[in-house]
Amino acid sequence: MSGPAESADDASGDTCVVYDVGELVVGPSEDGEHPLEILEDAAFAAVDGEIVAVGSSEDVTREYPPENAETAIDADGRAVVPGFVDPHTHAVFAGDRSDEFEAKLRGKEYQEILAEGGGILRTVRAVREASDEELFENLTGHLETMLAHGTTTVEVKSGYGLETETELRQLEAIDRADATQPIDLVATFMGAHAVPEDRDVDDYVDDVVEEQLPAVAEQGVAEFCDVFCEEGVFDVDQSRRVLEAGLDHGLTPKVHAEEFVRLGGAGLAADLEAASADHLLHANADDVDALVEAGVVPVLLPGTAFGLGEDYADARAFLEAGAPVALATDFNPNCHSRSMEFVQTLGAVEMGMTPAEALLASTRNAALALGLEDGTGTLREGAPADAVVLEAPSFAHLAYRFDTTAVDAVLKAGEVVA
Ligand code: NIG
Ligand code: FE
């Protein structure tokens, strides 16, 4: 199938067939009965990394015989699900904050550590000192772990530079990693992640709006603009200023909202029709309604609540209101979790989600939080062939297992990558 212009190492013309799948999760169900549409004794085929056929194993393999395919996987009755989408991470960083974890175990508050110049500000010092190579190597190391746990698309934020040069260096590390390893990366500019030490907050917002954002937009290295709308960080007006300036530069808003207190970030996200509002531990019923009405995806981060020993977000309130609830790792030095499998376990055990709801939240709904409308997070015709073959007969093993991994093989664009 390779066209004449393709080089020998360009495998994009290859055919891929995954067959004899006991349980094929194709995406959200359209009947509204169960969150997922699941086919039994199924298969899918992909050409050029894009799914071209989904159906019974017999039909698909008749049209696309495995013996003729460059990539053929006999799932041998096991489950196959869409590759996971992790829509909220801070995965480009340097340094180590495990001692802060110990301090938190002894009762110290996250915000107390930040107010003393630790937390985010400590990572900022480490990132400013790190070389480009170190940032890139750290990021790609984490991505390798994510891939092994079935994640095929990841959002990564800047926000540990807090000045133009280092914010750009983080975004460039993301761009370079996107081009050199299998996971698709989506970059978010988050200059408004914290207020640098000894800076007045409004002065710093001026810097983000007048210096950082124009430079980021000029380089074309980010798609979204995010802000930590939180007591003691950026208030609602300051957050609005940053996000509106981002919109002027073509960056879609996202908001870290209602994490430690209810400040109004969810209302702001609704007002600006942000792609997502994230955290939401302290969101109330009005926030739920406002987000649903505005079509903002709630991104819940149970790993953060788990690591901090906080109460979890009310996933059920969002689900009952009909919101497309998404889950993410929030991987960062305060939340050292790279596994969307563990996130699904927490969604089920700690937030009362069914394994099916947790899987939908980790695939199609997570893709919605990134504005991905190309079928990412599903295994339907036309979607990218990003899939996870489990070493289990049912997708429920993703939430059920919490020891190592239920992932056997990972496909990105129809190629085996892990
Ligand atoms: O989403 N809450 C703000 N930002 C991150 C934490 C970043 C850090 O502590 O380094 C979060 O949890
Ligand atoms: Fe975050």
Coordinates of C-alpha atoms and ligand atoms in Angstrom, one line a residue:
M1 CA 0.0 0.0 0.0
S2 CA 3.0 2.3 0.2
G3 CA 2.9 5.1 -2.3
P4 CA 6.1 5.7 -4.3
A5 CA 7.0 8.8 -2.4
E6 CA 7.2 7.0 0.9
S7 CA 10.6 6.1 2.3
A8 CA 11.4 2.6 3.4
D9 CA 11.1 3.4 7.1
D10 CA 7.7 5.1 6.6
A11 CA 5.3 2.4 7.8
S12 CA 2.3 4.6 7.4
G13 CA 1.0 2.7 4.4
D14 CA 0.9 -0.5 6.4
T15 CA -2.2 -2.5 7.2
C16 CA -2.9 -3.5 10.7
V17 CA -5.5 -6.1 11.8
V18 CA -6.4 -6.9 15.4
Y19 CA -8.6 -10.0 15.5
D20 CA -10.2 -12.6 17.7
V21 CA -11.0 -9.9 20.3
G22 CA -13.2 -11.2 23.1
E23 CA -14.4 -7.8 24.0
L24 CA -13.8 -4.8 21.7
V25 CA -14.6 -1.5 23.3
V26 CA -15.4 0.8 20.3
G27 CA -16.5 3.9 22.1
P28 CA -19.4 5.6 23.8
S29 CA -22.6 3.7 23.2
E30 CA -25.3 5.5 21.3
D31 CA -28.3 3.7 23.0
G32 CA -27.7 5.4 26.3
E33 CA -28.2 2.1 28.2
H34 CA -24.5 1.4 29.0
P35 CA -21.8 4.0 28.7
L36 CA -19.8 1.9 26.2
E37 CA -20.5 0.1 22.9
I38 CA -18.8 -3.3 23.1
L39 CA -18.5 -5.9 20.4
E40 CA -17.8 -9.6 21.1
D41 CA -15.7 -11.9 18.8
A42 CA -14.7 -8.8 17.0
A43 CA -11.8 -7.3 15.0
F44 CA -10.7 -4.0 13.5
A45 CA -8.4 -3.2 10.6
A46 CA -6.5 0.0 9.9
V47 CA -4.7 1.4 6.9
D48 CA -2.3 4.3 7.1
G49 CA -2.9 4.4 10.8
E50 CA -6.6 5.0 10.4
I51 CA -9.3 2.5 11.2
V52 CA -11.1 1.3 8.1
A53 CA -13.2 -1.6 9.3
V54 CA -14.7 -2.7 12.7
G55 CA -17.0 -5.7 13.1
S56 CA -17.1 -9.4 13.6
S57 CA -13.7 -11.1 13.5
E58 CA -14.9 -13.3 10.7
D59 CA -16.0 -10.3 8.5
V60 CA -13.0 -8.1 9.1
T61 CA -10.4 -10.9 8.6
R62 CA -12.2 -12.0 5.4
E63 CA -11.7 -8.4 4.0
Y64 CA -8.3 -7.9 5.6
P65 CA -6.5 -11.3 6.0
P66 CA -4.1 -11.1 8.9
E67 CA -1.5 -13.0 6.8
N68 CA -1.3 -10.1 4.4
A69 CA -1.1 -7.4 7.1
E70 CA 2.2 -5.8 8.2
T71 CA 0.9 -5.8 11.8
A72 CA -1.4 -8.6 12.9
I73 CA -2.4 -9.3 16.5
D74 CA -4.3 -12.3 17.5
A75 CA -6.0 -11.1 20.7
D76 CA -6.9 -14.7 21.5
G77 CA -10.2 -13.8 23.1
R78 CA -8.9 -11.0 25.3
A79 CA -10.2 -7.4 25.5
V80 CA -9.0 -4.5 23.4
V81 CA -9.8 -0.9 24.3
P82 CA -9.0 2.5 22.8
G83 CA -5.6 4.0 23.8
F84 CA -5.9 6.2 26.9
V85 CA -5.9 10.0 26.6
D86 CA -4.4 11.8 29.6
P87 CA -5.8 15.3 29.3
H88 CA -4.0 17.0 32.2
T89 CA -0.3 16.6 33.1
H90 CA 2.6 18.8 34.2
A91 CA 5.1 16.3 32.8
V92 CA 8.1 18.6 32.0
F93 CA 10.0 19.2 35.2
A94 CA 13.2 18.6 37.0
G95 CA 14.2 18.1 40.6
D96 CA 12.7 15.9 43.4
R97 CA 10.0 16.8 45.9
S98 CA 9.7 13.5 47.8
D99 CA 10.7 15.2 51.0
E100 CA 7.6 17.5 50.6
F101 CA 5.5 14.3 50.4
E102 CA 6.9 13.3 53.8
A103 CA 6.1 16.8 55.2
K104 CA 2.6 16.5 53.9
L105 CA 2.2 13.0 55.5
R106 CA 3.2 14.8 58.8
G107 CA 0.3 17.2 58.2
K108 CA 1.8 20.1 56.3
E109 CA -0.6 21.7 53.8
Y110 CA 0.1 21.9 50.1
Q111 CA -0.5 25.7 50.1
E112 CA 1.6 26.2 53.1
I113 CA 4.6 24.7 51.3
L114 CA 3.9 26.9 48.3
A115 CA 3.6 30.0 50.4
E116 CA 7.1 29.2 51.9
G117 CA 8.6 29.1 48.4
G118 CA 8.4 25.3 48.0
G119 CA 6.1 23.2 45.9
I120 CA 5.6 24.7 42.4
L121 CA 8.2 27.4 43.2
R122 CA 10.8 24.9 44.1
T123 CA 10.2 23.0 40.8
V124 CA 10.5 26.4 39.0
R125 CA 14.0 26.9 40.4
A126 CA 15.0 23.3 39.3
V127 CA 13.5 23.8 35.8
R128 CA 15.2 27.2 35.3
E129 CA 18.5 25.5 36.1
A130 CA 18.0 22.4 34.0
S131 CA 19.3 22.2 30.4
D132 CA 17.1 21.7 27.4
E133 CA 18.4 18.2 27.1
E134 CA 17.6 17.4 30.7
L135 CA 14.0 18.6 30.3
F136 CA 13.6 16.6 27.2
E137 CA 15.1 13.4 28.7
N138 CA 13.0 13.7 31.8
L139 CA 9.8 14.2 29.8
T140 CA 10.5 11.3 27.4
G141 CA 11.3 9.0 30.3
H142 CA 7.9 9.7 31.8
L143 CA 6.2 9.3 28.5
E144 CA 7.7 5.9 28.1
T145 CA 6.1 4.8 31.4
M146 CA 2.8 6.3 30.3
L147 CA 2.9 4.4 27.0
A148 CA 3.6 1.1 28.8
H149 CA 0.4 1.8 30.8
G150 CA -1.6 2.3 27.6
T151 CA -1.6 6.1 27.2
T152 CA -1.4 7.2 23.6
T153 CA -2.3 10.9 23.8
V154 CA -1.1 13.2 26.5
E155 CA -1.7 16.9 27.3
V156 CA 1.4 18.6 28.8
K157 CA 1.5 22.0 30.4
S158 CA 4.3 24.5 30.8
G159 CA 4.2 26.5 34.1
Y160 CA 7.5 25.8 35.8
G161 CA 9.3 28.7 34.1
L162 CA 7.2 31.6 35.0
E163 CA 9.2 33.8 32.7
T164 CA 9.3 33.8 28.9
E165 CA 12.5 32.0 28.2
T166 CA 11.9 29.0 30.5
E167 CA 8.2 28.7 29.6
L168 CA 9.3 28.5 25.9
R169 CA 12.0 26.0 26.7
Q170 CA 9.4 23.7 28.4
L171 CA 7.1 24.1 25.4
E172 CA 9.9 23.3 23.0
A173 CA 10.7 20.2 25.0
I174 CA 7.1 19.1 24.5
D175 CA 7.3 19.9 20.8
R176 CA 10.5 17.9 20.4
A177 CA 9.1 15.0 22.3
D178 CA 5.9 15.0 20.2
A179 CA 8.1 14.6 17.1
T180 CA 10.4 11.9 18.4
Q181 CA 8.3 9.4 20.4
P182 CA 5.0 7.6 19.7
I183 CA 2.6 9.4 22.1
D184 CA 0.8 12.4 20.6
L185 CA 1.3 15.4 22.7
V186 CA -1.0 18.4 23.1
A187 CA 0.8 21.5 24.6
T188 CA -0.8 24.0 27.1
F189 CA 0.8 27.3 28.1
M190 CA 0.5 27.8 31.8
G191 CA 2.6 30.8 32.7
A192 CA -0.1 31.6 35.2
H193 CA 0.7 28.5 37.3
A194 CA 2.1 30.4 40.3
V195 CA 3.3 33.9 41.2
P196 CA 7.1 34.0 41.1
E197 CA 8.8 34.8 44.5
D198 CA 9.0 38.5 45.3
R199 CA 6.6 39.5 42.4
D200 CA 3.4 41.4 42.8
V201 CA 0.6 39.3 41.4
D202 CA -0.9 42.0 39.1
D203 CA 2.6 42.9 37.8
Y204 CA 3.1 39.2 37.1
V205 CA -0.2 39.0 35.2
D206 CA 1.0 41.9 33.1
D207 CA 4.1 39.9 32.3
V208 CA 2.1 36.8 31.3
V209 CA -0.2 38.9 29.1
E210 CA 2.2 41.3 27.6
E211 CA 5.5 39.2 27.4
Q212 CA 4.9 35.5 27.7
L213 CA 1.7 35.0 25.7
P214 CA 2.8 36.9 22.6
A215 CA 6.1 35.0 22.5
V216 CA 4.3 31.6 22.9
A217 CA 1.8 32.5 20.2
E218 CA 4.5 33.7 17.9
Q219 CA 6.3 30.3 18.3
G220 CA 3.1 28.4 17.7
V221 CA 4.0 25.9 20.4
A222 CA 0.8 25.8 22.4
E223 CA -2.9 25.1 21.7
F224 CA -4.4 25.8 25.2
C225 CA -3.9 28.4 27.9
D226 CA -4.4 27.4 31.5
V227 CA -4.5 29.2 34.8
F228 CA -4.4 28.2 38.5
C229 CA -7.5 30.0 39.7
E230 CA -7.1 29.5 43.4
E231 CA -7.0 31.4 46.7
G232 CA -3.5 32.9 47.2
V233 CA -2.6 32.3 43.5
F234 CA -4.7 34.0 40.8
D235 CA -8.2 35.3 41.6
V236 CA -11.1 35.2 39.1
D237 CA -10.4 38.6 37.6
Q238 CA -6.7 37.9 37.1
S239 CA -7.5 34.5 35.7
R240 CA -10.0 36.0 33.3
R241 CA -7.4 38.5 32.1
V242 CA -4.9 35.7 31.3
L243 CA -7.5 33.5 29.5
E244 CA -9.0 36.4 27.5
A245 CA -5.5 37.4 26.4
G246 CA -4.9 33.7 25.5
L247 CA -8.1 33.8 23.4
D248 CA -6.9 36.9 21.6
H249 CA -3.8 34.9 20.6
G250 CA -5.8 31.9 19.5
L251 CA -5.3 29.7 22.6
T252 CA -8.3 27.9 24.0
P253 CA -8.9 28.3 27.7
K254 CA -8.6 25.7 30.4
V255 CA -9.0 26.4 34.2
H256 CA -7.6 24.8 37.3
A257 CA -10.8 25.4 39.2
E258 CA -12.1 24.9 42.8
E259 CA -9.2 22.7 43.9
F260 CA -8.7 23.9 47.5
V261 CA -11.5 26.4 47.9
R262 CA -14.5 27.4 45.8
L263 CA -13.3 30.6 44.2
G264 CA -15.3 30.8 41.0
G265 CA -13.0 29.2 38.4
A266 CA -15.8 26.9 37.2
G267 CA -18.1 29.8 36.6
L268 CA -15.2 31.5 34.7
A269 CA -14.6 28.4 32.6
A270 CA -18.3 28.3 31.8
D271 CA -18.4 32.0 30.9
L272 CA -15.4 31.7 28.5
E273 CA -16.6 28.3 27.2
A274 CA -13.3 26.8 28.1
A275 CA -12.4 23.3 26.8
S276 CA -12.3 22.0 30.3
A277 CA -12.5 22.9 34.0
D278 CA -10.1 20.7 36.0
H279 CA -9.9 19.5 39.7
L280 CA -13.4 20.7 40.8
L281 CA -13.0 19.1 44.3
H282 CA -15.1 22.0 45.8
A283 CA -17.5 22.6 42.9
N284 CA -21.1 22.9 43.9
A285 CA -24.4 22.1 42.1
D286 CA -24.5 25.6 40.4
D287 CA -21.0 24.9 39.0
V288 CA -22.1 21.5 37.7
D289 CA -25.1 23.1 35.9
A290 CA -23.0 26.0 34.6
L291 CA -20.3 23.7 33.1
V292 CA -22.9 21.3 31.6
E293 CA -24.8 24.2 30.0
A294 CA -21.6 25.7 28.6
G295 CA -20.4 22.4 27.2
V296 CA -17.2 22.5 29.3
V297 CA -15.7 19.1 30.0
P298 CA -15.1 18.4 33.7
V299 CA -11.6 16.8 34.1
L300 CA -11.4 15.1 37.5
L301 CA -8.0 14.2 38.9
P302 CA -8.4 11.5 41.6
G303 CA -4.7 11.0 41.9
T304 CA -4.2 14.5 43.3
A305 CA -6.9 13.9 46.0
F306 CA -5.4 10.5 46.8
G307 CA -1.9 11.9 47.2
L308 CA -3.0 14.9 49.3
G309 CA -5.5 12.9 51.4
E310 CA -8.3 15.3 50.3
D311 CA -11.9 14.5 49.5
Y312 CA -12.6 13.5 45.9
A313 CA -14.5 15.5 43.3
D314 CA -18.2 14.5 43.1
A315 CA -18.1 12.5 39.8
R316 CA -21.7 11.3 40.3
A317 CA -23.1 14.8 40.4
F318 CA -21.5 15.5 37.0
L319 CA -22.5 12.2 35.5
E320 CA -26.1 12.6 36.6
A321 CA -26.2 16.1 35.1
G322 CA -25.1 14.4 31.8
A323 CA -21.6 15.8 31.7
P324 CA -18.9 14.0 29.7
V325 CA -16.7 13.4 32.7
A326 CA -13.0 13.0 31.9
L327 CA -10.2 11.6 34.1
A328 CA -6.5 12.5 34.1
T329 CA -3.4 11.7 36.0
D330 CA -2.4 15.3 36.8
F331 CA 1.1 13.9 36.8
N332 CA 3.4 16.5 38.4
P333 CA 6.0 16.5 41.3
N334 CA 3.1 16.7 43.8
C335 CA 1.2 13.8 42.2
H336 CA 3.6 11.2 41.0
S337 CA 1.2 9.0 38.9
R338 CA 1.7 8.3 35.3
S339 CA -0.8 5.5 35.0
M340 CA -4.3 6.0 33.6
E341 CA -5.0 2.5 34.8
F342 CA -4.5 3.6 38.4
V343 CA -6.7 6.6 37.7
Q344 CA -9.5 4.3 36.6
T345 CA -9.1 2.3 39.8
L346 CA -9.4 5.5 41.9
G347 CA -12.4 6.6 39.8
A348 CA -14.1 3.4 40.6
V349 CA -13.1 2.8 44.2
E350 CA -13.0 6.3 45.5
M351 CA -15.5 8.2 43.2
G352 CA -18.1 5.6 42.7
M353 CA -17.7 5.4 38.9
T354 CA -18.4 2.1 37.2
P355 CA -15.4 0.6 35.3
A356 CA -17.2 1.5 32.1
E357 CA -17.7 5.1 33.1
A358 CA -14.0 5.3 34.2
L359 CA -12.9 3.9 30.8
L360 CA -15.1 6.3 28.8
A361 CA -13.7 9.1 31.0
S362 CA -10.1 8.0 30.1
T363 CA -10.7 7.7 26.4
R364 CA -13.4 9.5 24.4
N365 CA -14.3 12.1 27.1
A366 CA -10.7 12.8 27.7
A367 CA -10.2 13.5 24.0
L368 CA -13.2 15.9 24.2
A369 CA -11.3 17.8 26.9
L370 CA -8.6 18.4 24.3
G371 CA -11.0 19.3 21.5
L372 CA -10.0 16.2 19.6
E373 CA -12.9 15.5 17.2
D374 CA -11.1 13.0 14.9
G375 CA -12.4 9.9 16.7
T376 CA -9.4 9.8 19.2
G377 CA -10.5 7.8 22.2
T378 CA -12.7 5.5 20.1
L379 CA -12.1 2.5 17.8
R380 CA -14.6 3.4 15.1
E381 CA -14.1 3.8 11.4
G382 CA -12.1 6.9 10.6
A383 CA -10.5 7.1 14.1
P384 CA -6.7 6.8 14.6
A385 CA -5.8 3.1 15.3
D386 CA -4.6 3.8 18.9
A387 CA -5.5 0.7 20.9
V388 CA -4.6 -1.3 24.0
V389 CA -4.6 -5.1 24.0
L390 CA -5.2 -6.2 27.6
E391 CA -3.9 -9.4 29.2
A392 CA -7.4 -9.9 30.5
P393 CA -10.8 -11.0 29.1
S394 CA -12.7 -7.8 30.1
F395 CA -12.1 -4.0 30.2
A396 CA -13.2 -4.2 33.8
H397 CA -9.7 -5.4 34.7
L398 CA -8.4 -1.9 34.1
A399 CA -10.2 -0.6 37.2
Y400 CA -10.2 -3.9 39.0
R401 CA -6.4 -4.4 39.0
F402 CA -4.2 -2.1 41.0
D403 CA -1.0 -4.0 41.4
T404 CA 1.0 -3.7 38.1
T405 CA -0.7 -3.4 34.7
A406 CA -3.4 -5.1 32.7
V407 CA -1.8 -3.9 29.4
D408 CA -0.2 -6.4 27.1
A409 CA 0.4 -4.4 23.9
V410 CA -0.1 -0.8 22.8
L411 CA -0.8 0.3 19.2
K412 CA -0.3 3.8 18.0
A413 CA -1.5 4.6 14.5
G414 CA -1.7 0.9 13.8
E415 CA 1.9 0.1 14.9
V416 CA 2.9 -1.8 18.0
V417 CA 4.8 0.7 20.2
A418 CA 4.8 -1.0 23.6
Ligands
NIG1 O1 -2.7 20.6 39.0 N1 -2.6 22.8 41.4 C1 -1.8 23.3 40.6 N2 -0.9 22.7 39.8 C2 -0.7 21.3 39.8 C3 0.4 21.0 40.9 C4 1.7 21.4 40.4 C5 2.8 21.1 41.4 O2 2.5 21.0 42.6 O3 4.0 21.1 41.0 C6 -1.9 20.5 40.0 O4 -2.1 19.7 40.9
FE2 FE -2.7 20.7 37.2

